C-alpha cells in the first residue's frame, strides 16, 4: 500500500513527486507513456512567465509568481538551463496602449517586480528587429526562458533518487474508492494507496471524473510552433509577446536556452486529446502573426515544427487541492499556461497539504541536489582533453549538429530513469535536435540504446509504443 500515488509524470506530477520525497512515506508516479516528460511538458514555449497576465486572485497568478521566484535557485540545485532574458509585451500604433497599462497594474497587484513601460527609442535599442508599427512595450525583467525537458527530467530524477518509484508504460484505467483510500487499476497492475494525486494533463478531467461527482471538463487547446536554426537564434534577445487576448498570449518570438529561435503558438480548441499534429494553416498563420511584432522573421531557417496541447478547464483557472467529495484525492488539473512556471510552487503547496493530511514527517536524509548530464562543450579545452583521456567516449561525436558525444548519450541511457527511446535520448542530450533532425545520428543512437539499455535494436522506438524502427535485416524480409 502506497501513501501517495501520483498519476502523470509531466512537470507538475514530477515537481509534486520531488517535493513529496522530502517527507517520510511511500510514493509512486504512474504514467501511460514510455518516458517522463512525454505530454504537454515537452511541447510549450518554455517561458518562465513573470506573472502579470493572470487575473489577480486566481490560482494561476498565485502559483505563477511564486514559481517564477523559485526558478533560478531551483535551476542551480537541480542543474537545468535557465536564463533570465526579460520579456517585452509590445503594443503597435493601432492597438490600445491602455491595455498595456492595465497589464502593468495587474502585474504589480500580482506581486511582479520591476515592471515598466518602455518607449520607442529605448525599445528599438533593446530590440532592433521589432516591427515598424511597434510604439512601446511593457518590460518584465523577471521573465525568463528554461529548458522544459531538463526541468521536468531533473524533478523526476531527483524524486527517484530520493526513493519515489516510477511506473512508465502504465495507463490508469479505473480508480475505486476503498476503506483505506483508493485502488488504481492500470492494465493488469493494481496499486493501493492512501492518497491519489491527479496530474494527468489534458486527461485530468477523465481521472477526476472517475472519483468525484464534481465533474471537470478539459478542452485541449492546441498550440503550433516553428523552431528556427541556431544561425538566427539571436534575432531577438528578449521574449517578444503580443498583447494578450482571451485565447492566450498571442504569437511570441523568443530565443531558447539552447540558442534557437522559437515562433508560436497558435490557439485552437480541438476534440482530440492526442491531437499534437501541426497543420498547414496553423504554420502559415504563425508567420503572419509573428510579423505583427517582429519584422522579417527569418522563417527560411525553420528546422522543425511541433504542437502541444493546453489543458483548458471550463473554469479558466487551475484546479488545485483535495476534491470536495473525495477525501485524499488531490487535483492538479487544468494546468495550462503558465503551468511550467507554476509547477515548482504547485509542488511545494500540494506536497505540504498531502503530508499534513497523512501526517507524514520530514525525511532527514532528503538530498535536493542533482547533477545533470556532463556537457563537454561547457568545459575549456584543457578540461575537455582531460575528460577525453579519462573517458574516450567523450571524444566521439555522435550528433554532429549539436556536437553531442557518445559519453553524454551513455550517461543519458544509464542514469536514473534513463532514456529508452530516440526521443528520450534527444530530450536529455539534444542528439537529433539540430539542423538535420536526427538524419545522421539515429542509427548510432540506436546502437548505443541496444548496448546500454538492454534492448534489441528491433525493440528501439522513436517514442515508445508499437512503432519500432528496424523490422529486420535487408533482403531477409
Ligand atoms: C502551446 C503551449 C504553450 C505553453 N507555454 C508555456 C510557457 O511558456 N510557460 C509556462 O509556464 N507554461 C506554458 N504552457 C503550459 C505548460 O506546458 C503546462 O501547463 C505543463 O506542461 C503541464 O504539465 P502537466 O504535468 O500538468 O501535464 P503533462 O506534461 O501533459 O503531463 C501529464 C501526464 O499525465 C499522463 N497521463 C494522462 N492520462 C494518464 C493515465 N490515464 N494514466 C497514466 N498517465 C496518464 C500523460 O501521459 C502525461 O505524461 C504551455 C502549454 C502549451 C500547450
mmCIF file of N, CA and C in Angstrom, residues 1-2 5 28 30 167 170 174 176 178 182-193:
data_model
loop_
_atom_site.group_PDB
_atom_site.id
_atom_site.type_symbol
_atom_site.label_atom_id
_atom_site.label_comp_id
_atom_site.label_asym_id
_atom_site.label_seq_id
_atom_site.Cartn_x
_atom_site.Cartn_y
_atom_site.Cartn_z
ATOM 1 N N UNK A 1 0.846 -1.206 0.000
ATOM 2 C CA UNK A 1 0.000 0.000 0.000
ATOM 3 C C UNK A 1 0.881 1.256 0.000
ATOM 4 N N UNK A 2 0.709 2.110 -1.013
ATOM 5 C CA UNK A 2 1.472 3.367 -1.054
ATOM 6 C C UNK A 2 0.774 4.414 -0.193
ATOM 7 N N UNK A 5 -0.066 7.882 -4.575
ATOM 8 C CA UNK A 5 0.170 7.561 -5.993
ATOM 9 C C UNK A 5 -0.104 8.832 -6.784
ATOM 10 N N UNK A 28 4.630 6.748 -5.369
ATOM 11 C CA UNK A 28 4.985 6.337 -6.731
ATOM 12 C C UNK A 28 4.292 7.222 -7.749
ATOM 13 N N UNK A 30 2.823 7.190 -11.764
ATOM 14 C CA UNK A 30 2.414 6.301 -12.854
ATOM 15 C C UNK A 30 2.203 7.150 -14.097
ATOM 16 N N UNK A 167 6.492 4.163 -12.485
ATOM 17 C CA UNK A 167 5.986 3.088 -13.338
ATOM 18 C C UNK A 167 5.547 3.710 -14.654
ATOM 19 N N UNK A 170 2.294 2.660 -18.219
ATOM 20 C CA UNK A 170 1.247 2.152 -17.319
ATOM 21 C C UNK A 170 0.065 3.127 -17.342
ATOM 22 N N UNK A 174 -8.932 2.916 -14.287
ATOM 23 C CA UNK A 174 -10.077 2.998 -13.377
ATOM 24 C C UNK A 174 -9.572 3.236 -11.949
ATOM 25 N N UNK A 176 -10.967 3.023 -7.895
ATOM 26 C CA UNK A 176 -12.079 2.666 -6.998
ATOM 27 C C UNK A 176 -11.775 3.181 -5.602
ATOM 28 N N UNK A 178 -11.753 2.717 -1.658
ATOM 29 C CA UNK A 178 -11.705 1.573 -0.748
ATOM 30 C C UNK A 178 -11.848 2.097 0.681
ATOM 31 N N UNK A 182 -7.671 4.315 -1.971
ATOM 32 C CA UNK A 182 -8.055 4.091 -3.372
ATOM 33 C C UNK A 182 -7.363 2.846 -3.934
ATOM 34 N N UNK A 183 -8.037 2.219 -4.889
ATOM 35 C CA UNK A 183 -7.445 1.125 -5.661
ATOM 36 C C UNK A 183 -7.372 1.619 -7.108
ATOM 37 N N UNK A 184 -6.145 1.600 -7.651
ATOM 38 C CA UNK A 184 -5.940 2.141 -9.000
ATOM 39 C C UNK A 184 -5.656 0.975 -9.937
ATOM 40 N N UNK A 185 -6.473 0.844 -10.955
ATOM 41 C CA UNK A 185 -6.305 -0.269 -11.898
ATOM 42 C C UNK A 185 -5.686 0.254 -13.182
ATOM 43 N N UNK A 186 -4.576 -0.374 -13.558
ATOM 44 C CA UNK A 186 -3.831 0.075 -14.745
ATOM 45 C C UNK A 186 -3.403 -1.167 -15.514
ATOM 46 N N UNK A 187 -4.138 -1.518 -16.567
ATOM 47 C CA UNK A 187 -3.857 -2.764 -17.290
ATOM 48 C C UNK A 187 -3.991 -3.913 -16.317
ATOM 49 N N UNK A 188 -2.921 -4.746 -16.230
ATOM 50 C CA UNK A 188 -3.006 -5.857 -15.279
ATOM 51 C C UNK A 188 -2.362 -5.508 -13.929
ATOM 52 N N UNK A 189 -2.057 -4.238 -13.733
ATOM 53 C CA UNK A 189 -1.457 -3.806 -12.455
ATOM 54 C C UNK A 189 -2.521 -3.213 -11.534
ATOM 55 N N UNK A 190 -2.334 -3.427 -10.238
ATOM 56 C CA UNK A 190 -3.249 -2.831 -9.240
ATOM 57 C C UNK A 190 -2.391 -2.115 -8.193
ATOM 58 N N UNK A 191 -2.714 -0.878 -7.917
ATOM 59 C CA UNK A 191 -1.978 -0.104 -6.913
ATOM 60 C C UNK A 191 -2.967 0.326 -5.831
ATOM 61 N N UNK A 192 -2.636 0.045 -4.580
ATOM 62 C CA UNK A 192 -3.471 0.509 -3.459
ATOM 63 C C UNK A 192 -2.768 1.728 -2.865
ATOM 64 N N UNK A 193 -3.552 2.733 -2.499
ATOM 65 C CA UNK A 193 -2.908 3.944 -1.983
ATOM 66 C C UNK A 193 -3.819 4.665 -1.000
#
